[in-house]
Amino acid sequence: MKLPNLANSFRFTRDMWSSPWVAAIGRFAALVAVFLFFAVLVEGGKFYTPRNLENILRQSAVYATAALGMTMIIIAGGIDLSVGSMIALSVVTVAWILDYHYAVPGSQGQVETVYLIHRWPVLLPWIALVAGVLVSVLAGFINGITVVGLRLVPFIVTLGTMGIFRGLAKGLAQEKDIYPREDTWLTRLMDPTLTSHDPHWRAWILPPGVWILIIAAIVAALVLRYTKLGRYIFAIGSNEETARLCGVPVGRVKIATYTLGGLFTGLAGLMQFSFIGGIGQPTSAIAYELFVIAAVVIGGGSLMGGQGSILGSVIGALIITILYMGGQQMGWPKWVQETVIGMIIIAAVVIDRLRQRATS
């Protein structure tokens, strides 16, 4: 009689720890613990001032938006190391279009410079927005078609495109920062709202870029949970061969997943453009792939595929940002911050493997 009771007890414990609600509560508890750690140790209460809290939200919005696409890619059993370069390419594309100018003959034989933003002050920012997102979507599609078409390991493909996309960004910017002649609403996407002196801007409550993240996260969660594509992504990540035998179009789903990843990375590029002050900086977002992958892994994504959640990745992005900004305010050298984040990634992977063994 004792053996069945023991088996039932083990089964209950296993089911409890594998529950998504328990996992979500655990990640939220980790977020609170990390925040309280720095709130106590940073002197003068500077860590929980409205300005600093808003800065945490602004920075984490860039990581989290890129992590939405990375979540889908990792669930499908892939990875994308070119995220930071794609963000930089998007940033430079937006700035290049906003700063586009050409020479025309002027009076008395002189040459005049005409800035397109002066001709199309309303339309040009929208063109820049669409182009900035589309160039990242195209980059994601290239990653997907290369992985599927050449049957190469995603790690190798995206390691190569990381250099290619960064090189394209530097080439478009001619290896220097681009300073658009006029500020537009694109420049203000990530401007602080709580500490703004403009009552109309404060009415947003959160920066527009954060609202974009919230909407994008809801859409991504709905896609993963309620669409055929979402079910296929989980199926491929869990067991690709079984999914193929069941009729799942594995190649097309992988291409679509990397393309969607490019879409979310393009949105992150728009936020990054605003966050760094509306500058086309080809060297921006260096090592962002580390932060984005860390956010997904900390949020419960498995590098083996088949597991991950949008909410978890957003929480993971907040944890990464708090660690980064908290370390800065405590005077940690950059190498210490990077070491801590690397150790957290390894710890998260180890915990994931132990959890898989316990629930199998």
Short mmCIF file of C-alpha atoms in Angstrom, two decimals:
data_model
loop_
_atom_site.label_atom_id
_atom_site.label_comp_id
_atom_site.label_asym_id
_atom_site.label_seq_id
_atom_site.Cartn_x
_atom_site.Cartn_y
_atom_site.Cartn_z
CA MET A 1 0.00 0.00 0.00
CA LYS A 2 2.89 2.35 0.63
CA LEU A 3 4.39 2.03 -2.86
CA PRO A 4 1.36 3.46 -4.72
CA ASN A 5 1.19 6.32 -2.22
CA LEU A 6 4.88 7.01 -2.76
CA ALA A 7 4.41 6.94 -6.53
CA ASN A 8 1.44 9.29 -6.31
CA SER A 9 3.41 11.64 -4.09
CA PHE A 10 6.32 11.66 -6.54
CA ARG A 11 3.95 12.26 -9.46
CA PHE A 12 2.29 15.16 -7.62
CA THR A 13 5.67 16.73 -6.83
CA ARG A 14 6.82 16.30 -10.42
CA ASP A 15 3.63 17.84 -11.84
CA MET A 16 3.80 20.72 -9.37
CA TRP A 17 7.38 21.68 -10.29
CA SER A 18 6.65 21.34 -14.00
CA SER A 19 3.61 23.64 -13.73
CA PRO A 20 4.01 26.84 -15.78
CA TRP A 21 2.45 28.82 -12.93
CA VAL A 22 5.08 27.63 -10.46
CA ALA A 23 7.81 28.48 -12.98
CA ALA A 24 6.36 31.97 -13.55
CA ILE A 25 6.13 32.63 -9.81
CA GLY A 26 9.74 31.50 -9.38
CA ARG A 27 10.99 33.85 -12.10
CA PHE A 28 8.99 36.75 -10.66
CA ALA A 29 10.44 36.00 -7.22
CA ALA A 30 13.93 36.09 -8.74
CA LEU A 31 13.14 39.48 -10.30
CA VAL A 32 12.00 40.87 -6.95
CA ALA A 33 15.05 39.42 -5.17
CA VAL A 34 17.51 40.98 -7.65
CA PHE A 35 15.74 44.33 -7.44
CA LEU A 36 15.74 44.32 -3.62
CA PHE A 37 19.42 43.35 -3.61
CA PHE A 38 20.43 46.51 -5.45
CA ALA A 39 17.78 48.66 -3.76
CA VAL A 40 19.44 47.89 -0.41
CA LEU A 41 23.08 48.07 -1.50
CA VAL A 42 23.04 51.13 -3.78
CA GLU A 43 23.67 54.14 -1.55
CA GLY A 44 21.27 57.02 -1.11
CA GLY A 45 18.18 55.24 -2.43
CA LYS A 46 19.26 56.12 -5.97
CA PHE A 47 18.27 52.76 -7.37
CA TYR A 48 14.52 53.10 -6.80
CA THR A 49 14.07 56.73 -7.82
CA PRO A 50 11.42 57.33 -10.53
CA ARG A 51 14.14 58.35 -13.00
CA ASN A 52 16.15 55.16 -12.47
CA LEU A 53 13.08 52.91 -12.57
CA GLU A 54 12.09 54.49 -15.86
CA ASN A 55 15.61 54.03 -17.21
CA ILE A 56 15.39 50.33 -16.30
CA LEU A 57 12.13 50.05 -18.24
CA ARG A 58 13.55 51.90 -21.24
CA GLN A 59 16.69 49.78 -21.49
CA SER A 60 14.91 46.49 -20.79
CA ALA A 61 12.35 47.30 -23.50
CA VAL A 62 15.08 47.03 -26.15
CA TYR A 63 16.31 43.68 -24.80
CA ALA A 64 12.81 42.32 -24.24
CA THR A 65 11.50 43.23 -27.69
CA ALA A 66 14.42 41.46 -29.37
CA ALA A 67 13.91 38.57 -26.92
CA LEU A 68 10.36 38.03 -28.20
CA GLY A 69 11.71 36.83 -31.53
CA MET A 70 14.61 35.02 -29.89
CA THR A 71 12.11 33.12 -27.73
CA MET A 72 10.39 31.73 -30.81
CA ILE A 73 13.73 30.83 -32.41
CA ILE A 74 15.04 29.06 -29.30
CA ILE A 75 11.75 27.20 -28.77
CA ALA A 76 12.11 25.92 -32.35
CA GLY A 77 15.57 24.61 -31.48
CA GLY A 78 17.54 27.39 -33.15
CA ILE A 79 19.60 30.37 -32.08
CA ASP A 80 20.45 33.78 -33.55
CA LEU A 81 23.80 35.38 -32.75
CA SER A 82 23.24 38.23 -35.21
CA VAL A 83 20.64 40.08 -33.13
CA GLY A 84 22.96 42.90 -32.05
CA SER A 85 24.17 43.45 -35.61
CA MET A 86 20.60 43.44 -36.92
CA ILE A 87 19.67 46.11 -34.38
CA ALA A 88 22.65 48.22 -35.46
CA LEU A 89 21.70 47.83 -39.14
CA SER A 90 18.14 48.91 -38.34
CA VAL A 91 19.41 51.92 -36.36
CA VAL A 92 21.72 53.05 -39.17
CA THR A 93 19.00 52.56 -41.81
CA VAL A 94 16.58 54.80 -39.92
CA ALA A 95 19.19 57.50 -39.38
CA TRP A 96 20.42 57.32 -43.00
CA ILE A 97 16.92 57.90 -44.37
CA LEU A 98 16.17 60.73 -41.94
CA ASP A 99 19.47 62.39 -42.88
CA TYR A 100 19.21 61.76 -46.63
CA HIS A 101 20.23 64.80 -48.66
CA TYR A 102 21.31 65.68 -52.16
CA ALA A 103 22.87 68.62 -53.99
CA VAL A 104 21.04 70.87 -56.46
CA PRO A 105 22.25 73.87 -58.48
CA GLY A 106 21.57 77.09 -56.61
CA SER A 107 21.64 80.75 -57.44
CA GLN A 108 24.80 82.30 -58.87
CA GLY A 109 26.20 78.89 -59.78
CA GLN A 110 26.42 77.70 -56.18
CA VAL A 111 25.43 74.22 -55.05
CA GLU A 112 22.72 73.91 -52.41
CA THR A 113 22.12 70.91 -50.17
CA VAL A 114 18.51 69.77 -49.91
CA TYR A 115 17.48 67.56 -46.98
CA LEU A 116 14.59 65.24 -47.74
CA ILE A 117 13.21 65.73 -44.23
CA HIS A 118 12.45 69.35 -45.17
CA ARG A 119 10.54 68.21 -48.26
CA TRP A 120 8.65 65.36 -46.56
CA PRO A 121 8.52 66.24 -42.84
CA VAL A 122 5.48 64.03 -42.17
CA LEU A 123 6.06 61.13 -44.55
CA LEU A 124 9.81 60.59 -44.18
CA PRO A 125 9.75 59.36 -40.53
CA TRP A 126 7.20 56.72 -41.53
CA ILE A 127 9.38 55.66 -44.47
CA ALA A 128 12.34 55.41 -42.08
CA LEU A 129 10.29 53.33 -39.63
CA VAL A 130 9.15 50.87 -42.29
CA ALA A 131 12.65 50.62 -43.79
CA GLY A 132 14.26 50.10 -40.38
CA VAL A 133 11.93 47.21 -39.62
CA LEU A 134 12.01 45.71 -43.12
CA VAL A 135 15.80 45.57 -43.28
CA SER A 136 15.76 43.51 -40.09
CA VAL A 137 12.95 41.30 -41.39
CA LEU A 138 15.03 40.67 -44.53
CA ALA A 139 18.05 39.85 -42.36
CA GLY A 140 15.98 37.34 -40.37
CA PHE A 141 14.69 35.80 -43.60
CA ILE A 142 18.27 35.45 -44.87
CA ASN A 143 19.20 33.65 -41.65
CA GLY A 144 16.25 31.29 -41.99
CA ILE A 145 16.69 30.53 -45.67
CA THR A 146 20.41 29.88 -45.14
CA VAL A 147 19.84 27.54 -42.20
CA VAL A 148 17.14 25.59 -44.04
CA GLY A 149 18.43 25.78 -47.61
CA LEU A 150 22.04 24.87 -46.86
CA ARG A 151 21.17 22.66 -43.85
CA LEU A 152 23.75 24.40 -41.71
CA VAL A 153 23.90 24.72 -37.94
CA PRO A 154 22.15 27.96 -36.84
CA PHE A 155 25.06 28.82 -34.57
CA ILE A 156 27.50 28.88 -37.51
CA VAL A 157 25.12 30.69 -39.89
CA THR A 158 24.22 33.48 -37.48
CA LEU A 159 27.83 33.80 -36.32
CA GLY A 160 28.66 34.58 -39.94
CA THR A 161 25.74 36.92 -40.52
CA MET A 162 26.59 38.71 -37.29
CA GLY A 163 29.72 39.96 -39.04
CA ILE A 164 27.96 40.56 -42.36
CA PHE A 165 25.14 42.68 -40.91
CA ARG A 166 27.54 44.66 -38.72
CA GLY A 167 29.71 45.28 -41.78
CA LEU A 168 26.69 46.47 -43.78
CA ALA A 169 25.75 48.87 -40.98
CA LYS A 170 29.27 50.30 -40.93
CA GLY A 171 29.33 50.53 -44.71
CA LEU A 172 26.00 52.35 -44.92
CA ALA A 173 27.17 54.79 -42.24
CA GLN A 174 30.64 55.05 -43.84
CA GLU A 175 32.07 53.92 -40.49
CA LYS A 176 30.92 57.02 -38.63
CA ASP A 177 27.88 58.07 -36.65
CA ILE A 178 24.98 59.59 -38.59
CA TYR A 179 23.36 62.65 -37.02
CA PRO A 180 19.99 63.40 -38.68
CA ARG A 181 19.52 67.11 -39.29
CA GLU A 182 16.09 67.25 -37.62
CA ASP A 183 14.59 65.44 -34.65
CA THR A 184 11.33 63.60 -35.32
CA TRP A 185 8.86 61.62 -33.26
CA LEU A 186 11.03 58.56 -33.91
CA THR A 187 13.71 60.20 -31.78
CA ARG A 188 11.25 60.48 -28.88
CA LEU A 189 9.98 56.90 -28.80
CA MET A 190 12.01 56.12 -25.68
CA ASP A 191 12.03 59.56 -24.06
CA PRO A 192 11.20 59.54 -20.32
CA THR A 193 7.60 60.33 -19.46
CA LEU A 194 7.39 60.23 -15.65
CA THR A 195 10.13 62.85 -15.28
CA SER A 196 9.13 64.92 -18.31
CA HIS A 197 8.16 68.58 -17.91
CA ASP A 198 5.73 68.26 -20.83
CA PRO A 199 2.23 67.44 -19.47
CA HIS A 200 1.16 65.95 -22.81
CA TRP A 201 4.18 63.62 -22.78
CA ARG A 202 3.55 62.63 -19.14
CA ALA A 203 0.06 61.56 -20.18
CA TRP A 204 1.64 58.55 -21.91
CA ILE A 205 2.60 57.30 -18.39
CA LEU A 206 5.21 55.01 -20.00
CA PRO A 207 7.47 55.79 -22.98
CA PRO A 208 5.80 54.87 -26.31
CA GLY A 209 8.51 52.27 -26.91
CA VAL A 210 7.45 50.42 -23.75
CA TRP A 211 3.86 50.39 -24.98
CA ILE A 212 5.12 48.93 -28.27
CA LEU A 213 6.83 46.18 -26.25
CA ILE A 214 3.63 45.42 -24.33
CA ILE A 215 1.56 45.15 -27.53
CA ALA A 216 4.25 43.10 -29.30
CA ALA A 217 4.54 40.74 -26.31
CA ILE A 218 0.78 40.14 -26.28
CA VAL A 219 0.80 39.42 -30.02
CA ALA A 220 3.79 37.07 -29.70
CA ALA A 221 2.18 35.20 -26.79
CA LEU A 222 -1.06 34.77 -28.74
CA VAL A 223 0.85 33.49 -31.78
CA LEU A 224 2.68 30.88 -29.71
CA ARG A 225 -0.38 29.76 -27.78
CA TYR A 226 -3.28 29.88 -30.21
CA THR A 227 -1.98 29.60 -33.78
CA LYS A 228 -0.91 26.66 -35.90
CA LEU A 229 2.50 28.30 -36.36
CA GLY A 230 2.97 28.44 -32.59
CA ARG A 231 2.11 24.76 -32.19
CA TYR A 232 4.49 23.88 -35.02
CA ILE A 233 7.30 25.88 -33.39
CA PHE A 234 6.94 23.92 -30.15
CA ALA A 235 6.64 20.63 -32.03
CA ILE A 236 9.83 21.22 -34.03
CA GLY A 237 11.77 22.23 -30.93
CA SER A 238 10.56 19.20 -28.98
CA ASN A 239 11.38 16.64 -31.68
CA GLU A 240 12.07 17.78 -35.23
CA GLU A 241 11.98 14.32 -36.82
CA THR A 242 8.68 13.42 -35.18
CA ALA A 243 7.22 16.77 -36.26
CA ARG A 244 8.33 16.12 -39.85
CA LEU A 245 6.77 12.64 -39.83
CA CYS A 246 3.53 14.18 -38.55
CA GLY A 247 3.36 16.46 -41.59
CA VAL A 248 4.76 19.66 -40.12
CA PRO A 249 6.46 21.76 -42.86
CA VAL A 250 9.67 22.07 -40.84
CA GLY A 251 11.62 24.15 -43.35
CA ARG A 252 8.90 26.74 -43.90
CA VAL A 253 8.22 27.03 -40.18
CA LYS A 254 11.91 27.62 -39.44
CA ILE A 255 12.13 30.32 -42.12
CA ALA A 256 8.97 31.96 -40.77
CA THR A 257 10.37 31.81 -37.23
CA TYR A 258 13.65 33.52 -38.14
CA THR A 259 11.72 36.10 -40.18
CA LEU A 260 9.46 36.83 -37.21
CA GLY A 261 12.58 37.13 -35.11
CA GLY A 262 13.79 39.76 -37.56
CA LEU A 263 10.50 41.64 -37.22
CA PHE A 264 10.79 41.92 -33.44
CA THR A 265 14.49 42.76 -33.71
CA GLY A 266 13.59 45.56 -36.13
CA LEU A 267 11.19 47.00 -33.56
CA ALA A 268 14.00 46.78 -31.01
CA GLY A 269 16.17 48.68 -33.50
CA LEU A 270 13.65 51.54 -33.58
CA MET A 271 13.76 51.68 -29.78
CA GLN A 272 17.55 51.58 -29.76
CA PHE A 273 17.67 54.48 -32.25
CA SER A 274 15.61 56.58 -29.87
CA PHE A 275 17.35 55.31 -26.73
CA ILE A 276 20.79 56.46 -27.93
CA GLY A 277 19.47 59.90 -28.84
CA GLY A 278 18.40 59.53 -32.46
CA ILE A 279 21.90 58.77 -33.76
CA GLY A 280 22.78 56.27 -36.47
CA GLN A 281 25.54 54.50 -34.56
CA PRO A 282 26.91 51.45 -36.45
CA THR A 283 28.73 50.22 -33.34
CA SER A 284 25.61 50.24 -31.16
CA ALA A 285 24.09 47.07 -29.69
CA ILE A 286 27.43 45.25 -29.50
CA ALA A 287 27.04 42.08 -27.37
CA TYR A 288 23.26 42.54 -27.23
CA GLU A 289 22.90 38.96 -28.43
CA LEU A 290 24.39 37.91 -25.08
CA PHE A 291 21.79 39.90 -23.13
CA VAL A 292 18.90 38.75 -25.34
CA ILE A 293 19.81 35.06 -25.18
CA ALA A 294 20.37 35.41 -21.43
CA ALA A 295 16.90 36.93 -21.05
CA VAL A 296 15.30 33.98 -22.83
CA VAL A 297 17.28 31.37 -20.89
CA ILE A 298 16.65 33.04 -17.53
CA GLY A 299 12.98 33.25 -18.52
CA GLY A 300 12.76 29.48 -18.86
CA GLY A 301 13.74 28.94 -22.49
CA SER A 302 15.68 25.76 -23.14
CA LEU A 303 18.65 25.87 -25.52
CA MET A 304 17.70 22.29 -26.40
CA GLY A 305 14.41 23.61 -27.83
CA GLY A 306 10.77 22.95 -27.07
CA GLN A 307 10.48 25.26 -24.04
CA GLY A 308 10.09 28.96 -23.44
CA SER A 309 7.54 31.66 -22.75
CA ILE A 310 7.05 35.29 -23.70
CA LEU A 311 6.32 36.41 -20.12
CA GLY A 312 9.41 34.58 -18.88
CA SER A 313 11.62 36.27 -21.49
CA VAL A 314 10.30 39.72 -20.56
CA ILE A 315 11.02 39.01 -16.89
CA GLY A 316 14.45 37.73 -17.89
CA ALA A 317 15.14 40.98 -19.76
CA LEU A 318 14.19 42.97 -16.66
CA ILE A 319 16.53 40.85 -14.52
CA ILE A 320 19.41 41.34 -16.97
CA THR A 321 18.82 45.11 -17.07
CA ILE A 322 18.64 45.40 -13.29
CA LEU A 323 21.89 43.43 -12.97
CA TYR A 324 23.59 45.63 -15.56
CA MET A 325 22.38 49.00 -14.26
CA GLY A 326 22.68 47.98 -10.62
CA GLY A 327 26.26 46.89 -11.22
CA GLN A 328 27.01 50.23 -12.87
CA GLN A 329 25.63 52.18 -9.93
CA MET A 330 27.66 50.08 -7.50
CA GLY A 331 30.80 50.79 -9.50
CA TRP A 332 31.35 47.27 -10.79
CA PRO A 333 33.83 47.11 -13.69
CA LYS A 334 32.29 46.04 -16.99
CA TRP A 335 34.17 42.74 -16.93
CA VAL A 336 32.54 41.90 -13.60
CA GLN A 337 29.07 42.62 -15.01
CA GLU A 338 29.72 40.43 -18.05
CA THR A 339 31.14 37.65 -15.86
CA VAL A 340 28.08 37.71 -13.59
CA ILE A 341 25.70 37.57 -16.56
CA GLY A 342 27.68 34.69 -18.08
CA MET A 343 27.55 32.76 -14.81
CA ILE A 344 23.80 33.35 -14.59
CA ILE A 345 23.33 31.94 -18.10
CA ILE A 346 25.27 28.79 -17.16
CA ALA A 347 23.33 28.46 -13.90
CA ALA A 348 20.01 28.85 -15.74
CA VAL A 349 20.98 26.15 -18.25
CA VAL A 350 22.07 23.79 -15.44
CA ILE A 351 18.81 24.38 -13.57
CA ASP A 352 16.87 23.72 -16.78
CA ARG A 353 18.65 20.40 -17.32
CA LEU A 354 18.06 19.35 -13.70
CA ARG A 355 14.40 20.28 -14.00
CA GLN A 356 14.08 18.24 -17.20
CA ARG A 357 15.58 15.21 -15.47
CA ALA A 358 13.27 15.62 -12.49
CA THR A 359 10.14 15.82 -14.64
CA SER A 360 11.04 13.05 -17.10
#
